[in-house]
C-alpha positions as MATLAB code, in Angstrom:
seq = 'IRRPYPEMIGLVLTIAISFPPTYIDNAGSDKDISSIMGFSGFGKKARTFDLDAIFEQTRRTAIERSRQVLVSLKPLHPGTASSLCSGQTCCEWYTVMCSSVCVCVGICVTRNPVESGSDDSDSDSDSEPRIGPLLPPGPTAGGEEVDVGPPLPPGYGKSTADDDDEDEEMQDEDDENPVKRIPDTHEITLQHGTKTVSALGLDPSGARLVTGSYDFSIRFWDFAGMDAALQAFRSLQPCECHQIKSLQYSNTGDVILVVAGNSQAKVLDRDGFQVMECIKGDQYIVDMANTKGHTAMLNGGCWHPKIKEEFLTCSNDGTVRTWDLSSEKKHKDVFKPRSLQGKRVTPTCCTYSRDGKLIAAGCQDGTIQIWDRNLSVHTKFHCRQAHANGSDTSCLTFSYDGTILASRGGDDTLKTWDIRNFKKPLNVATGLTNFFPMTDCCFSPDDKLLVTGTSARRDEGSGKLVFFDRQTLQVVYEVEVASASVVRCLWHPKLNQIMVGTGNGLAKVYYDPVRSHRGAKLCVVKSNRKEKHAEALTQDYIITPHALPMFREARQRSTRKQLEKDRLDPVKSHKPEPPVSGPGRGGRVAAHGGTLSSYIVKNIALDKTDDSNPREAILRHAKDASENPYWVAPAYKK';
ca = [
      63.344   14.413  -21.761;
      63.399   10.965  -20.179;
      64.356    7.920  -22.160;
      61.274    5.862  -23.111;
      60.582    2.412  -21.778;
      60.612   -0.578  -24.155;
      57.552   -0.984  -26.384;
      56.309    2.468  -25.486;
      56.435    5.791  -27.235;
      57.780    8.896  -25.607;
      55.796   11.989  -26.158;
      57.189   15.284  -24.993;
      55.429   18.525  -25.376;
      57.443   21.633  -24.904;
      55.367   24.700  -24.912;
      56.912   28.029  -24.232;
      54.699   31.004  -24.395;
      55.830   34.456  -23.489;
      54.373   37.824  -24.002;
      57.071   40.453  -24.848;
      56.160   44.076  -24.361;
      55.463   44.923  -27.986;
      53.441   48.039  -28.374;
      52.384   49.966  -31.445;
      51.876   53.614  -31.187;
      48.935   54.694  -33.229;
      49.352   58.259  -32.252;
      48.144   59.755  -35.491;
      44.924   57.828  -35.658;
      44.288   58.367  -31.934;
      44.654   62.121  -32.315;
      42.170   62.251  -35.125;
      39.660   60.190  -33.182;
      40.250   62.222  -30.018;
      39.733   65.504  -31.840;
      36.523   64.244  -33.391;
      35.160   62.848  -30.080;
      36.163   65.988  -28.159;
      38.314   64.452  -25.392;
      41.790   64.752  -26.847;
      43.193   66.486  -23.809;
      42.030   64.072  -21.126;
      44.060   61.310  -19.434;
      47.046   59.312  -20.616;
      47.554   57.696  -23.970;
      45.943   54.207  -24.233;
      48.169   51.291  -25.174;
      47.210   48.728  -27.776;
      48.610   45.229  -28.383;
      49.421   43.533  -31.639;
      48.393   39.902  -31.089;
      49.952   38.628  -34.306;
      53.354   39.926  -33.257;
      52.965   38.358  -29.824;
      52.175   34.909  -31.267;
      55.041   35.151  -33.793;
      57.593   35.937  -31.138;
      56.224   33.154  -28.925;
      56.623   30.666  -31.769;
      60.224   31.704  -32.405;
      61.081   31.423  -28.716;
      59.628   27.903  -28.544;
      61.579   26.819  -31.651;
      64.830   28.188  -30.266;
      64.414   26.408  -26.930;
      63.562   23.127  -28.648;
      66.713   23.315  -30.769;
      68.834   23.851  -27.689;
      67.300   20.757  -26.080;
      67.861   18.619  -29.195;
      71.462   19.692  -29.498;
      72.155   18.581  -25.959;
      70.810   15.091  -26.774;
      73.098   12.502  -28.357;
      71.796   10.494  -31.317;
      70.881    6.910  -30.523;
      73.178    4.258  -31.857;
      71.468    1.470  -33.814;
      73.089   -1.060  -31.513;
      71.254    0.317  -28.562;
      67.871   -0.185  -30.167;
      67.392   -3.500  -28.440;
      67.749   -1.852  -25.052;
      65.060    0.674  -25.853;
      62.680   -1.241  -28.093;
      62.045   -4.712  -29.302;
      64.420   -6.422  -31.673;
      62.412   -5.442  -34.719;
      62.043   -1.724  -33.947;
      64.285    1.200  -33.259;
      63.396    4.610  -31.921;
      64.016    7.876  -33.734;
      63.169   11.354  -32.530;
      61.499   13.891  -34.744;
      60.580   17.501  -34.131;
      57.151   18.549  -35.306;
      56.824   22.282  -35.747;
      53.506   24.009  -35.228;
      52.659   27.642  -35.457;
      53.306   28.278  -31.802;
      54.124   24.854  -30.348;
      57.150   22.662  -30.726;
      56.470   18.950  -30.143;
      59.168   16.323  -29.815;
      57.822   12.868  -30.680;
      59.619    9.565  -30.346;
      58.714    7.259  -33.271;
      59.301    3.544  -33.347;
      60.181    2.435  -36.851;
      59.371   -1.197  -37.549;
      61.953   -3.072  -39.568;
      61.520   -6.481  -41.077;
      64.385   -8.735  -39.969;
      64.168  -10.716  -43.226;
      64.626   -7.635  -45.392;
      67.201   -6.002  -43.135;
      70.040   -7.503  -45.134;
      68.714   -6.264  -48.507;
      69.491   -3.063  -50.217;
      69.022    0.131  -48.252;
      67.124    1.741  -51.064;
      64.633   -1.110  -51.160;
      64.195   -1.049  -47.408;
      63.727    2.704  -47.480;
      61.114    2.465  -50.165;
      59.315   -0.576  -48.728;
      59.428    0.252  -44.996;
      58.258    3.670  -44.027;
      58.271    4.984  -40.468;
      55.074    4.213  -38.587;
      53.882    6.930  -36.265;
      51.869    5.984  -33.184;
      51.764    3.098  -30.695;
      52.777   -0.419  -31.660;
      50.106   -2.778  -32.936;
      49.338   -5.733  -30.668;
      51.222   -8.856  -31.715;
      49.225  -11.405  -33.708;
      49.063  -15.108  -33.191;
      52.368  -16.910  -33.148;
      53.428  -19.740  -35.371;
      52.128  -22.252  -32.870;
      48.635  -20.789  -33.154;
      48.557  -19.609  -29.530;
      47.527  -16.076  -28.886;
      49.727  -13.817  -26.831;
      48.096  -12.072  -23.882;
      47.947   -8.340  -24.358;
      47.846   -5.977  -21.416;
      48.807   -6.241  -17.772;
      48.780   -9.644  -16.060;
      45.512  -10.810  -14.566;
      45.174  -10.869  -10.779;
      45.377  -14.249   -9.049;
      42.236  -16.293   -9.316;
      41.327  -14.909  -12.744;
      43.027  -17.284  -15.095;
      41.936  -18.510  -18.472;
      39.333  -20.711  -16.825;
      37.298  -17.662  -15.739;
      35.397  -17.557  -18.996;
      34.659  -21.248  -18.707;
      33.422  -20.739  -15.155;
      31.195  -17.904  -16.319;
      29.748  -20.140  -19.005;
      29.060  -22.830  -16.420;
      27.375  -20.282  -14.125;
      25.225  -19.052  -16.982;
      24.228  -22.607  -17.832;
      23.293  -23.281  -14.197;
      21.301  -20.056  -14.104;
      19.509  -21.043  -17.297;
      18.654  -24.395  -15.734;
      17.262  -22.607  -12.669;
      15.214  -20.346  -14.903;
      13.818  -23.321  -16.765;
      12.773  -24.968  -13.478;
       9.836  -22.925  -12.092;
      10.181  -24.511   -8.636;
      13.502  -22.724   -8.150;
      11.728  -19.392   -8.566;
       9.284  -19.925   -5.692;
      10.036  -17.207   -3.080;
       9.771  -19.228    0.133;
      13.200  -18.855    1.749;
      12.110  -16.088    4.162;
       8.833  -15.058    5.740;
       7.292  -12.421    7.986;
       4.114  -12.758   10.047;
       1.510  -10.012   10.386;
      -0.829  -10.437   13.360;
      -4.292   -9.361   12.234;
      -6.240  -10.824   15.137;
      -7.449  -14.151   16.436;
     -10.108  -15.023   13.849;
      -9.827  -16.206   10.259;
      -8.186  -13.848    7.751;
     -10.820  -14.145    5.042;
      -9.660  -11.451    2.603;
      -6.359  -10.141    1.213;
      -5.688   -7.234   -1.109;
      -2.427   -5.819   -2.438;
      -2.200   -2.698   -4.557;
      -0.625   -2.951   -8.052;
       2.597   -1.257   -6.946;
       2.987   -3.594   -3.950;
       3.313   -0.786   -1.412;
       0.266   -1.503    0.761;
      -1.461   -4.651    1.958;
      -5.004   -4.750    3.307;
      -6.398   -7.703    5.292;
      -9.974   -8.513    6.319;
     -11.181  -11.010    8.873;
     -14.153  -12.690   10.491;
     -13.805  -10.142   13.335;
     -15.423   -7.536   10.998;
     -12.245   -5.411   10.844;
      -9.918   -4.307    8.064;
      -6.251   -3.531    8.684;
      -3.927   -1.500    6.485;
      -0.223   -2.382    6.284;
       2.356   -0.125    4.659;
       5.592   -1.972    3.868;
       7.629    1.201    3.422;
       6.322    2.759    6.646;
       6.481   -0.313    8.895;
       9.450   -1.230   11.048;
      10.449   -4.605   12.454;
       7.505   -4.473   14.905;
       5.180   -5.102   11.904;
       2.225   -3.053   13.143;
      -0.715   -1.949   10.996;
      -1.113    1.794   10.626;
      -4.933    1.725   10.480;
      -7.802   -0.521   11.535;
     -11.511    0.024   10.909;
     -14.872   -1.746   10.611;
     -16.467   -0.473    7.402;
     -19.489   -2.820    7.451;
     -20.256   -2.862   11.165;
     -20.957   -6.433   12.331;
     -20.542   -8.245    9.010;
     -17.713  -10.614    8.132;
     -15.360   -9.446    5.400;
     -15.639  -11.681    2.332;
     -13.371  -10.041   -0.257;
     -10.948   -7.128   -0.612;
      -9.333   -5.947   -3.824;
      -7.506   -2.845   -5.020;
      -8.494   -1.359   -8.361;
      -6.051   -1.577  -11.257;
      -4.929    1.996  -10.504;
      -4.549    1.333   -6.763;
      -6.497    4.388   -5.605;
      -9.657    2.659   -4.300;
     -10.526   -0.639   -2.553;
     -13.586   -2.816   -3.096;
     -14.971   -4.199    0.190;
     -17.400   -7.126    0.011;
     -18.862   -8.146    3.373;
     -21.691  -10.306    4.652;
     -24.329   -7.635    4.025;
     -26.035   -6.829    0.726;
     -24.226   -3.562    0.004;
     -20.658   -3.469   -1.273;
     -18.516   -0.479   -0.402;
     -15.631    1.295   -2.077;
     -12.954    2.906    0.120;
      -9.999    5.066   -0.764;
      -6.413    4.209    0.153;
      -6.795    5.679    3.641;
     -10.039    3.866    4.480;
     -12.569    6.641    3.865;
     -15.774    5.717    2.082;
     -16.095    6.685   -1.564;
     -19.233    4.783   -2.550;
     -21.828    2.389   -1.136;
     -24.008    0.308   -3.419;
     -27.738    0.669   -3.062;
     -29.872   -2.064   -1.518;
     -32.548   -3.662   -3.647;
     -36.206   -4.284   -2.892;
     -36.534   -7.767   -1.453;
     -40.274   -7.972   -2.149;
     -39.833   -7.918   -5.927;
     -39.754  -11.376   -7.449;
     -37.715  -10.580  -10.566;
     -34.258   -9.576   -9.337;
     -33.546   -7.803  -12.625;
     -36.085   -5.131  -11.680;
     -34.366   -4.205   -8.420;
     -31.630   -1.610   -8.211;
     -29.274   -3.678   -6.069;
     -28.685   -6.889   -4.176;
     -31.217   -8.046   -1.622;
     -29.249  -10.817    0.133;
     -25.765  -11.502    1.485;
     -22.825  -10.927   -0.847;
     -20.421  -13.751   -1.654;
     -17.651  -12.116   -3.682;
     -16.569   -9.309   -5.969;
     -13.720   -8.036   -8.112;
     -12.639   -5.072  -10.265;
     -12.644   -4.948  -14.037;
      -9.042   -5.466  -15.263;
      -9.250   -2.719  -17.920;
     -11.992   -0.269  -16.855;
     -11.029    1.302  -13.544;
     -14.584    2.480  -12.617;
     -16.351   -0.887  -13.050;
     -16.596   -3.748  -10.568;
     -18.514   -6.993  -10.161;
     -20.440   -8.565   -7.248;
     -22.409  -11.779   -6.685;
     -24.986  -12.481   -4.012;
     -27.282  -15.060   -2.476;
     -30.209  -13.415   -4.271;
     -29.128  -15.377   -7.361;
     -27.669  -12.494   -9.386;
     -24.290  -11.263  -10.581;
     -24.243   -7.480  -10.986;
     -21.824   -4.985  -12.456;
     -21.501   -1.492  -10.991;
     -20.045    1.854  -11.961;
     -18.373    4.213   -9.513;
     -20.089    7.220  -11.038;
     -23.626    5.836  -10.491;
     -24.212    4.315   -7.054;
     -28.023    4.502   -7.222;
     -28.401    1.593   -9.605;
     -26.449   -1.347  -10.962;
     -25.098   -1.405  -14.486;
     -25.980   -4.926  -15.695;
     -27.539   -8.048  -14.182;
     -26.570  -11.665  -14.928;
     -28.855  -14.406  -13.595;
     -27.426  -17.929  -13.345;
     -29.939  -20.697  -14.020;
     -29.969  -24.416  -13.398;
     -30.743  -27.054  -16.002;
     -34.450  -26.774  -15.128;
     -34.302  -22.985  -15.426;
     -34.482  -22.363  -11.685;
     -32.501  -19.793   -9.787;
     -29.145  -20.854   -8.368;
     -26.819  -19.033   -5.986;
     -23.437  -17.835   -7.301;
     -20.674  -18.301   -4.731;
     -17.783  -16.670   -6.617;
     -17.291  -14.495   -9.684;
     -14.444  -13.043  -11.724;
     -13.516  -11.278  -14.945;
     -11.299  -12.727  -17.649;
      -7.886  -11.131  -18.153;
      -9.115   -9.021  -21.068;
     -12.368   -8.141  -19.287;
     -14.611   -9.487  -22.046;
     -15.939  -12.500  -20.109;
     -17.646  -12.857  -16.722;
     -17.457  -16.233  -14.951;
     -19.420  -17.415  -11.930;
     -19.284  -20.603   -9.889;
     -22.648  -21.699   -8.490;
     -23.900  -23.815   -5.593;
     -25.234  -26.522   -7.877;
     -21.685  -27.259   -9.071;
     -21.957  -25.430  -12.408;
     -19.599  -22.858  -13.893;
     -21.331  -20.319  -16.119;
     -19.559  -17.773  -18.319;
     -21.214  -14.809  -20.027;
     -20.112  -12.289  -22.580;
     -19.835   -8.999  -20.713;
     -22.015   -7.212  -23.272;
     -24.670   -9.991  -23.497;
     -26.284  -10.698  -20.137;
     -29.145  -12.963  -21.223;
     -27.614  -16.264  -22.347;
     -24.366  -17.850  -21.239;
     -21.504  -18.170  -23.695;
     -19.909  -21.182  -21.953;
     -21.615  -23.507  -19.525;
     -20.405  -26.598  -17.651;
     -23.172  -28.403  -15.758;
     -21.107  -30.779  -13.629;
     -17.931  -28.860  -12.900;
     -18.013  -29.660   -9.169;
     -20.193  -31.612   -6.791;
     -23.777  -30.426   -6.429;
     -24.382  -28.575   -3.167;
     -20.732  -27.570   -2.659;
     -19.529  -23.988   -2.701;
     -17.086  -23.278   -5.520;
     -14.722  -20.997   -3.618;
     -12.605  -19.473   -6.379;
     -12.339  -18.987  -10.137;
      -9.251  -17.478  -11.763;
      -7.984  -17.097  -15.312;
      -4.387  -17.677  -16.375;
      -2.316  -14.738  -17.564;
      -2.577  -15.865  -21.199;
      -6.369  -16.003  -20.835;
      -6.858  -19.567  -22.145;
      -6.971  -21.602  -18.915;
      -9.565  -21.297  -16.135;
      -8.802  -22.773  -12.704;
     -11.593  -23.598  -10.271;
     -11.271  -24.429   -6.554;
     -14.251  -26.430   -5.405;
     -15.825  -27.161   -2.073;
     -15.569  -30.848   -2.979;
     -11.812  -30.791   -2.130;
     -10.731  -30.588   -5.791;
      -8.808  -28.232   -8.039;
      -9.574  -28.325  -11.768;
      -8.247  -26.600  -14.864;
     -10.417  -25.883  -17.899;
      -9.793  -24.819  -21.462;
     -12.538  -22.311  -22.233;
     -12.274  -23.233  -25.925;
     -13.328  -26.785  -25.008;
     -15.435  -26.359  -21.890;
     -17.088  -29.776  -21.773;
     -14.601  -31.542  -19.532;
     -11.633  -30.445  -17.387;
      -8.057  -30.666  -18.590;
      -6.712  -31.964  -15.257;
      -8.071  -32.647  -11.795;
      -6.309  -32.607   -8.414;
      -8.119  -34.249   -5.494;
      -7.619  -34.566   -1.759;
      -7.351  -30.813   -1.129;
      -9.351  -30.223    2.042;
     -11.492  -27.083    1.902;
     -13.542  -25.820    4.870;
     -14.019  -22.199    3.798;
     -16.183  -20.660    1.049;
     -13.389  -18.304   -0.027;
     -10.332  -20.570   -0.349;
      -8.130  -19.128   -3.088;
      -6.164  -20.411   -6.039;
      -3.867  -18.330   -8.250;
      -1.321  -18.629  -11.041;
       2.382  -17.856  -10.724;
       3.690  -14.739  -12.508;
       5.369  -16.886  -15.202;
       2.078  -18.799  -15.723;
       3.743  -22.175  -15.125;
       2.502  -22.987  -11.626;
      -0.871  -23.056   -9.901;
      -1.114  -22.407   -6.147;
      -3.852  -23.153   -3.615;
      -4.196  -23.724    0.118;
      -5.526  -26.616    2.152;
      -7.608  -26.558    5.321;
      -6.909  -28.369    8.572;
      -8.870  -28.861   11.760;
      -7.552  -27.578   15.034;
      -4.827  -29.791   16.500;
      -5.179  -32.234   13.604;
      -2.402  -31.141   11.283;
      -1.248  -28.014    9.522;
      -2.468  -26.057    6.544;
      -0.279  -26.197    3.444;
       0.405  -24.081    0.422;
       0.474  -26.517   -2.507;
       2.127  -25.754   -5.857;
       0.981  -27.613   -8.982;
       2.382  -27.798  -12.477;
      -0.052  -26.040  -14.765;
       0.176  -28.535  -17.607;
      -0.182  -31.781  -15.633;
      -1.561  -30.512  -12.291;
       0.983  -32.636  -10.438;
       2.214  -31.487   -7.040;
       5.716  -30.049   -7.443;
       6.180  -28.292   -4.098;
       4.532  -27.838   -0.696;
       4.978  -25.303    2.090;
       3.643  -25.865    5.609;
       2.245  -22.507    6.657;
       0.763  -22.889   10.138;
      -1.192  -25.215   12.404;
      -4.380  -23.799   10.912;
      -6.133  -23.656    7.561;
      -4.735  -21.709    4.606;
      -7.657  -19.621    3.369;
      -6.288  -16.890    1.126;
      -3.202  -16.866   -1.100;
      -1.958  -14.143   -3.429;
       1.196  -14.160   -5.597;
       2.076  -10.622   -6.606;
       3.748  -10.513  -10.048;
       5.677   -7.300   -9.440;
       7.055   -8.066   -5.978;
       7.416  -11.822   -6.564;
       6.119  -12.403   -3.036;
       3.338  -14.680   -1.769;
       0.753  -13.424    0.755;
      -1.151  -16.034    2.756;
      -4.148  -15.613    5.085;
      -4.657  -18.328    7.716;
      -7.482  -19.519    9.921;
      -5.843  -18.388   13.177;
      -5.676  -14.664   12.382;
      -2.223  -14.507   10.773;
      -1.191  -13.023    7.451;
       2.172  -14.344    6.263;
       4.380  -12.948    3.533;
       6.884  -15.254    1.837;
       9.774  -13.705   -0.075;
      13.233  -14.366   -1.460;
      15.962  -11.765   -0.752;
      17.425  -12.273   -4.240;
      14.405  -12.866   -6.470;
      11.880  -10.669   -4.657;
      11.673   -6.901   -4.831;
      10.646   -4.334   -2.217;
       7.548   -5.320   -0.230;
       8.498   -7.218    2.908;
      12.193   -6.545    2.288;
      11.658   -2.882    3.177;
      10.355   -3.386    6.703;
      12.481   -6.287    7.967;
      15.665   -4.221    7.801;
      14.286   -1.411    9.958;
      14.748   -1.395   13.718;
      11.920   -0.765   16.157;
      11.143    2.859   16.785;
      11.917    4.145   20.269;
       8.989    5.456   22.244;
       9.036    9.204   22.419;
       9.273   10.786   25.870;
       6.222   12.907   25.187;
       4.104    9.788   24.768;
       4.900    8.685   28.351;
       3.499   11.829   29.996;
       0.311   11.488   31.982;
      -1.333   14.452   30.287;
      -0.475   17.016   27.658;
       1.542   19.930   28.959;
       0.714   23.214   27.267;
       3.616   25.666   27.225;
       2.449   29.290   27.444;
       5.523   31.432   28.190;
       3.639   34.763   28.074;
       0.692   33.726   30.249;
      -0.023   35.502   33.508;
       1.259   33.822   36.678;
      -2.264   33.057   37.842;
      -2.957   31.065   34.650;
       0.447   29.464   34.255;
       0.641   25.712   34.826;
       3.305   24.241   37.057;
       5.967   22.380   35.159;
       6.037   18.641   35.719;
       9.273   17.806   37.461;
       8.850   14.055   37.885;
       6.464   11.717   36.164;
       6.422    9.248   39.057;
       5.435   11.835   41.648;
       2.784   13.225   39.360;
       1.348    9.733   38.854;
       1.166    9.238   42.619;
      -0.703   12.520   43.031;
      -3.078   11.662   40.212;
      -3.714    8.298   41.809;
      -4.987    9.983   44.977;
      -7.204   12.334   43.002;
     -10.568   10.566   42.491;
     -11.347   12.601   39.352;
      -8.073   11.996   37.511;
      -7.817    8.362   38.581;
     -11.474    7.718   37.632;
     -12.225    6.120   40.997;
     -15.474    4.159   40.809;
     -18.266    5.255   43.115;
     -19.035    2.940   46.041;
     -22.349    1.145   46.152;
     -25.264    3.088   47.592;
     -26.529    2.058   51.010;
     -30.033    3.031   52.063;
     -32.926    4.217   49.920;
     -30.634    5.744   47.266;
     -29.512    9.270   46.412;
     -28.295   11.322   43.512;
     -30.412    9.420   41.050;
     -28.862    6.102   42.020;
     -30.890    3.204   43.324;
     -29.741    1.259   46.353;
     -28.726   -2.352   46.212;
     -32.158   -3.654   47.342;
     -34.123   -1.032   45.451;
     -35.531    2.299   46.575;
     -39.177    1.837   45.664;
     -42.021    0.383   47.740;
     -42.626   -2.420   45.299;
     -39.012   -3.568   45.440;
     -39.166   -3.486   49.251;
     -42.335   -5.557   49.315;
     -40.948   -8.078   46.837;
     -37.856   -8.412   48.930;
     -39.772   -8.971   52.120;
     -42.208  -11.433   50.592;
     -39.444  -13.914   50.104;
     -38.329  -13.626   53.721;
     -39.278  -16.461   56.052;
     -41.032  -14.827   59.046;
     -42.602  -17.916   60.613;
     -42.538  -17.927   64.430;
     -42.754  -21.286   66.111;
     -43.106  -19.796   69.663;
     -46.420  -19.641   71.722;
     -48.378  -16.520   70.714;
     -50.011  -16.230   74.177;
     -46.638  -16.120   75.870;
     -45.451  -13.560   73.364;
     -48.368  -11.263   74.144;
     -48.238  -11.672   77.942;
     -44.494  -11.049   77.904;
     -45.106   -7.327   78.270;
     -48.104   -7.537   80.657;
     -46.115   -6.975   83.814;
     -44.332   -3.876   82.392;
     -47.625   -2.432   81.242;
     -49.224   -2.772   84.663;
     -46.287   -1.265   86.512;
     -45.721    1.609   84.051;
     -49.003    2.395   82.297;
     -47.704    5.042   79.880;
     -49.400    4.191   76.568;
     -52.658    2.404   77.315;
     -53.834    3.140   80.886;
     -53.749    7.016   80.768;
     -55.844    7.114   77.650;
     -58.736    5.276   79.334;
     -58.746    7.297   82.588;
     -61.020    9.906   81.130;
];
């Protein structure tokens, strides 16, 4: 047993367990059982153990060994208490006996220095031995607390808590300032093409991005599957030669709504395969409510925020229609915007409210009309002079709390509206150049900022992403995107990343390594994939080890030599055929044509005028004819 350190308790466990060979011969009972069972004469006698006797002897052995250890120890003198414990305690050793375990415990007995000089009987009655570790010391007379535990490492003094408080206060200030939460510190650029990126769509989980352009194509980008090369994994043209107007994932992320320049919207799955195509209406019917679909070019569309099978489209035929995925042969409802005189007007954009109960449309006459989703006849809210007459309202979007409507107009303005008081706008921002009929505006995830893009002419400036305060519509931040117009912008609430589509075919993603999550952060850390050797072969090599020698292909030993041989082969190198000379053969016509008409037309244009004397030209052969009359003279002899 080692001597304990000051202010610590020594705990020694001495366990001695032995199993002496104690056997009990139950010969009489075994014989009776053996005779009854019929195998009394087989084998040796089985031994049984008495566990109680074993434990009793083990206990006695442990007690005896503990006594021998205690006898060898000398009792501690009270004067040596200060060397082992503090000045107010002394250590005493007690032996606690258990049934089979002997435990030696060192106990520190606390003594009051004031009462140490009193009677022993009083001290014995008042102060009893305290078993267990010492209690931490309380505050001293000066009111300062004593540090308990090991010393702190350097750099972690008492000011650490104060520093933490200061950091928390600074973080709270950053959280209160929405500009600090804009994720614009890093960016990646996705090259869609050379024409305007007119549509952006991001699924609810933020795993895939889809972009559409004026070049009629749609590209799919998978952030988790891309590497640093930032290449799209699929490209297709779902609407042939029609510009893409709008792309949006459904609220479940399994299908994509594609709105193009034709009259039929399409729904694709996540891999680009067609799920549904809306029917085309009859353009010879005057009342558009009696047709089954749109009859003119589409302008926009979006999904219902609550019902995953319903979506909305608007068209130049002057209608806003709702559709259901389960019934593609006919629309669900028709909403017809009307001017003040009751005439038909063209809706240029449409959207649902956040709860899906309202449908809003911006029209070419500058009005914003809002219907109840279940009542398609009369408008519920109507603003006649929202934007300039004749301009295309490019975007309508509701705030996340559902009370504010933001409108981006073709008159270079951005306005916010309270739908409870829809007569006049809350705030107006001017001077925002807009050249495109689909320029976006969107709210930040915390609903404190409003974002839109500005347009710029080629070589006359750069397009910007402008951030406004929602309450005052004052510019709080600007980001220069590119030397082209900013057409589309999308701020994903889950990723906290901003997607921007530009007029020069680029799609940019802005993110913050600290505040953003997944998305673009997944692909920028991956290195470019190395090209596989099999992809560099001139042609596929089929390995057939059990083929006959006459059908077995020769193994390619060198790619360079094989390329040289293929270059000399006119079939493998796809050598173009030379031009045909003569009348033509093999179904090919010669350069001047192989028919009589083409020959005559060619010769008509030739200048065959002869300025020489015709008499001299005829008499030029007279001498030869008289000397050698082969053609003319013999025929007239008879």
